Structures are given as C-alpha cells and as structure tokens.
Amino acid sequence: MTATATLQTITRADVEDFLFAEADLIDAWKLPEWLELFTDDAHYFVPSTDVDPGARPNDNLFYIADDRFRLGERVKRLMKRTAHVEFPHSKVRHIVGNIRILERDGDDLKISTSFIAHRTKNAVTDVYFGTGLYRLVVRDGRLAIREKRSILASDGLRQQGRVSFIL
C-alpha cells in the first residue's frame, strides 16, 4: 500500500496484508502496537452467541463492547503481570481467511472475514471461530480499524465462560 492510499485505491490484497499483520500482533502479544491500528473513535465488539450479529450493545448482552478508551484499558490490564488469567500469556494463533470487501461506503470500507483462534493455557486448548466484520478507514495514508466485530459461530463459551484474550 502506498503512502497516498485512498479508500478507492485500497485492494483486497492491501486489506489481507493489514488483517494478517493485525493477527500477528495479537499472536505475539504486541497489544500496544495492535491498539495503534484503531482510530480514536473505534469500537470493538464480541456479541454473545445468542443475539443477532447486527445487535447493538446498548440493547443486548455482549462479551466485549469496548470503545477506544476501554479497549486501551483492556490492553493495559492484559499486559500487566497482575492479569493472572493471562500471565504468563497464553499461546495464541489466529488464522484469518475468506477476506472480502463487502462495500465502500463513504469513508468506510466494510470487510468480512472468517477466523479461527486457538488459545492454549495450562494444557487446555480452546478453539474460537466465527466471522469478523470490520469497518476500515484510511488515516494518514494507511488503513485503520474504526470498528471490529468478532461474531462467534458456536453455541456458547465453554464452562470457563470467558474470553481473556483478543479475538
């Protein structure tokens, strides 16, 4: 992607490279760098598995419904040694595929992906899978995340009932 990229010049390959880099940052626990991929007005949502994928968090229960400030606080907390559920950090690997540009709408690029996230901690491996919906924008010639929505394609969470890492 060039430094003069615009929404109209962004290709699917550009989007793929961006999303693969995002997954690599999460997997390497480079969460402060990952956070920099988000706009100041960004939102990150993980709706519960029993609501419509387009549901809004003010009307429904979500596992995660963070604005940029809360997402920053989540990253700070997960990077501390006192975040016992994730210290030492679990081993995480994201696989992102089926990346499609759905729509170019005003300043937004609407993207759909399929994802699988494996998390191993204390000899237990959990698999999370689903659809990723993104609203990307171009800021200073580069892609940025305005909204990320990870929609789990399972009946619910396992007995632990938590998502303690970034999907």
Short mmCIF file of C-alpha atoms in Angstrom, two decimals:
data_model
loop_
_atom_site.label_atom_id
_atom_site.label_comp_id
_atom_site.label_asym_id
_atom_site.label_seq_id
_atom_site.Cartn_x
_atom_site.Cartn_y
_atom_site.Cartn_z
CA MET A 1 0.00 0.00 0.00
CA THR A 2 1.35 3.42 -0.89
CA ALA A 3 1.60 6.42 1.41
CA THR A 4 -1.03 8.16 -0.74
CA ALA A 5 -3.60 5.38 -0.47
CA THR A 6 -7.26 6.36 -0.54
CA LEU A 7 -10.35 4.33 0.13
CA GLN A 8 -10.87 3.93 -3.62
CA THR A 9 -7.34 2.63 -4.26
CA ILE A 10 -7.27 0.02 -1.47
CA THR A 11 -7.26 -3.51 -2.86
CA ARG A 12 -8.24 -6.80 -1.28
CA ALA A 13 -4.51 -7.65 -1.10
CA ASP A 14 -3.96 -4.46 0.93
CA VAL A 15 -6.77 -5.48 3.28
CA GLU A 16 -5.41 -9.03 3.56
CA ASP A 17 -1.92 -7.76 4.43
CA PHE A 18 -3.40 -5.43 7.06
CA LEU A 19 -5.53 -8.14 8.68
CA PHE A 20 -2.70 -10.70 8.62
CA ALA A 21 -0.45 -8.12 10.32
CA GLU A 22 -3.19 -7.46 12.90
CA ALA A 23 -3.40 -11.19 13.69
CA ASP A 24 0.39 -11.41 14.01
CA LEU A 25 0.44 -8.55 16.53
CA ILE A 26 -2.22 -10.26 18.66
CA ASP A 27 -0.48 -13.64 18.48
CA ALA A 28 2.84 -12.07 19.53
CA TRP A 29 1.11 -10.27 22.44
CA LYS A 30 2.13 -6.91 20.95
CA LEU A 31 -1.15 -5.46 22.13
CA PRO A 32 0.01 -1.82 22.48
CA GLU A 33 1.07 -1.91 18.82
CA TRP A 34 -2.21 -3.64 17.92
CA LEU A 35 -4.14 -0.87 19.67
CA GLU A 36 -2.46 1.68 17.40
CA LEU A 37 -4.32 0.10 14.45
CA PHE A 38 -7.58 1.58 15.81
CA THR A 39 -8.97 5.06 15.23
CA ASP A 40 -9.70 7.34 18.17
CA ASP A 41 -13.45 6.76 17.69
CA ALA A 42 -13.12 2.97 17.29
CA HIS A 43 -15.26 0.23 18.79
CA TYR A 44 -14.52 -3.45 19.39
CA PHE A 45 -17.45 -5.82 19.86
CA VAL A 46 -17.83 -9.50 20.68
CA PRO A 47 -21.57 -10.14 20.91
CA SER A 48 -22.87 -13.08 22.92
CA THR A 49 -23.66 -16.11 20.83
CA ASP A 50 -27.43 -15.83 21.27
CA VAL A 51 -28.01 -12.38 19.73
CA ASP A 52 -28.35 -11.22 16.15
CA PRO A 53 -24.91 -10.42 14.65
CA GLY A 54 -26.02 -6.85 13.94
CA ALA A 55 -27.25 -6.26 17.50
CA ARG A 56 -26.11 -3.18 19.40
CA PRO A 57 -24.55 -3.44 22.88
CA ASN A 58 -26.90 -0.89 24.46
CA ASP A 59 -29.80 -3.30 23.86
CA ASN A 60 -28.10 -6.70 24.22
CA LEU A 61 -25.56 -8.58 26.31
CA PHE A 62 -22.08 -8.61 24.74
CA TYR A 63 -18.96 -10.42 25.92
CA ILE A 64 -16.98 -7.32 24.91
CA ALA A 65 -18.31 -3.88 23.97
CA ASP A 66 -15.35 -1.50 24.13
CA ASP A 67 -14.87 1.98 22.79
CA ARG A 68 -11.28 3.09 22.11
CA PHE A 69 -10.71 4.21 25.71
CA ARG A 70 -11.98 0.93 27.23
CA LEU A 71 -10.03 -1.06 24.66
CA GLY A 72 -6.89 0.81 25.74
CA GLU A 73 -7.61 -0.04 29.37
CA ARG A 74 -8.16 -3.71 28.43
CA VAL A 75 -4.77 -3.76 26.67
CA LYS A 76 -3.02 -2.17 29.69
CA ARG A 77 -4.62 -4.71 32.03
CA LEU A 78 -3.75 -7.72 29.83
CA MET A 79 -0.12 -6.61 29.62
CA LYS A 80 0.33 -6.47 33.40
CA ARG A 81 1.68 -9.34 35.47
CA THR A 82 -1.36 -8.89 37.73
CA ALA A 83 -3.67 -10.06 34.93
CA HIS A 84 -3.47 -13.55 36.39
CA VAL A 85 -5.72 -15.19 33.83
CA GLU A 86 -3.19 -14.21 31.13
CA PHE A 87 0.11 -14.31 33.00
CA PRO A 88 2.12 -15.92 31.77
CA HIS A 89 0.49 -15.20 28.44
CA SER A 90 -1.38 -17.99 26.75
CA LYS A 91 -0.17 -19.19 23.38
CA VAL A 92 -2.50 -17.84 20.72
CA ARG A 93 -2.68 -18.35 16.97
CA HIS A 94 -5.18 -16.64 14.68
CA ILE A 95 -5.99 -17.86 11.20
CA VAL A 96 -7.83 -15.31 9.06
CA GLY A 97 -9.32 -16.16 5.68
CA ASN A 98 -12.22 -15.64 3.28
CA ILE A 99 -11.46 -11.93 3.32
CA ARG A 100 -13.94 -9.96 1.24
CA ILE A 101 -14.53 -6.29 0.64
CA LEU A 102 -18.29 -6.02 1.05
CA GLU A 103 -18.79 -2.33 0.42
CA ARG A 104 -17.10 1.02 0.06
CA ASP A 105 -19.44 3.33 1.96
CA GLY A 106 -18.45 6.97 2.41
CA ASP A 107 -15.23 6.89 4.47
CA ASP A 108 -15.69 3.23 5.43
CA LEU A 109 -14.53 0.03 3.84
CA LYS A 110 -16.75 -2.81 5.08
CA ILE A 111 -14.89 -6.11 5.32
CA SER A 112 -15.94 -9.66 6.13
CA THR A 113 -13.56 -12.44 7.23
CA SER A 114 -13.67 -15.91 8.68
CA PHE A 115 -11.40 -16.58 11.64
CA ILE A 116 -10.18 -19.39 13.83
CA ALA A 117 -8.33 -18.54 17.05
CA HIS A 118 -6.56 -21.24 19.04
CA ARG A 119 -5.64 -20.47 22.64
CA THR A 120 -3.54 -22.83 24.79
CA LYS A 121 -3.11 -22.27 28.51
CA ASN A 122 -2.40 -24.74 31.30
CA ALA A 123 -2.52 -27.72 28.90
CA VAL A 124 -6.03 -26.80 27.69
CA THR A 125 -6.63 -25.67 24.12
CA ASP A 126 -9.74 -23.69 23.28
CA VAL A 127 -10.84 -23.01 19.72
CA TYR A 128 -12.86 -19.92 18.88
CA PHE A 129 -14.18 -19.49 15.35
CA GLY A 130 -16.53 -17.20 13.56
CA THR A 131 -16.95 -14.17 11.35
CA GLY A 132 -15.01 -10.96 11.64
CA LEU A 133 -16.73 -7.80 10.45
CA TYR A 134 -14.60 -4.69 10.09
CA ARG A 135 -15.15 -1.07 9.21
CA LEU A 136 -11.79 0.19 7.98
CA VAL A 137 -10.84 3.74 7.09
CA VAL A 138 -7.74 5.36 5.60
CA ARG A 139 -5.91 7.62 8.06
CA ASP A 140 -2.64 9.31 7.11
CA GLY A 141 -2.34 7.05 4.06
CA ARG A 142 -2.76 3.79 5.97
CA LEU A 143 -5.63 1.52 6.95
CA ALA A 144 -7.10 1.83 10.44
CA ILE A 145 -9.89 0.00 12.26
CA ARG A 146 -12.98 2.06 13.05
CA GLU A 147 -14.98 -0.98 14.17
CA LYS A 148 -14.18 -4.64 14.72
CA ARG A 149 -16.91 -7.15 15.46
CA SER A 150 -15.97 -10.78 16.20
CA ILE A 151 -19.08 -12.94 15.87
CA LEU A 152 -18.53 -16.36 17.40
CA ALA A 153 -20.04 -19.27 15.45
CA SER A 154 -20.62 -21.53 18.43
CA ASP A 155 -23.48 -22.25 20.79
CA GLY A 156 -21.67 -20.52 23.64
CA LEU A 157 -18.42 -20.41 25.53
CA ARG A 158 -17.07 -23.47 27.28
CA GLN A 159 -17.51 -23.83 31.01
CA GLN A 160 -14.90 -21.19 31.78
CA GLY A 161 -17.31 -18.70 30.19
CA ARG A 162 -14.73 -16.05 29.33
CA VAL A 163 -12.70 -14.60 26.53
CA SER A 164 -9.50 -13.42 28.21
CA PHE A 165 -7.52 -12.67 25.06
CA ILE A 166 -8.17 -10.67 21.90
CA LEU A 167 -10.14 -12.38 19.14
#
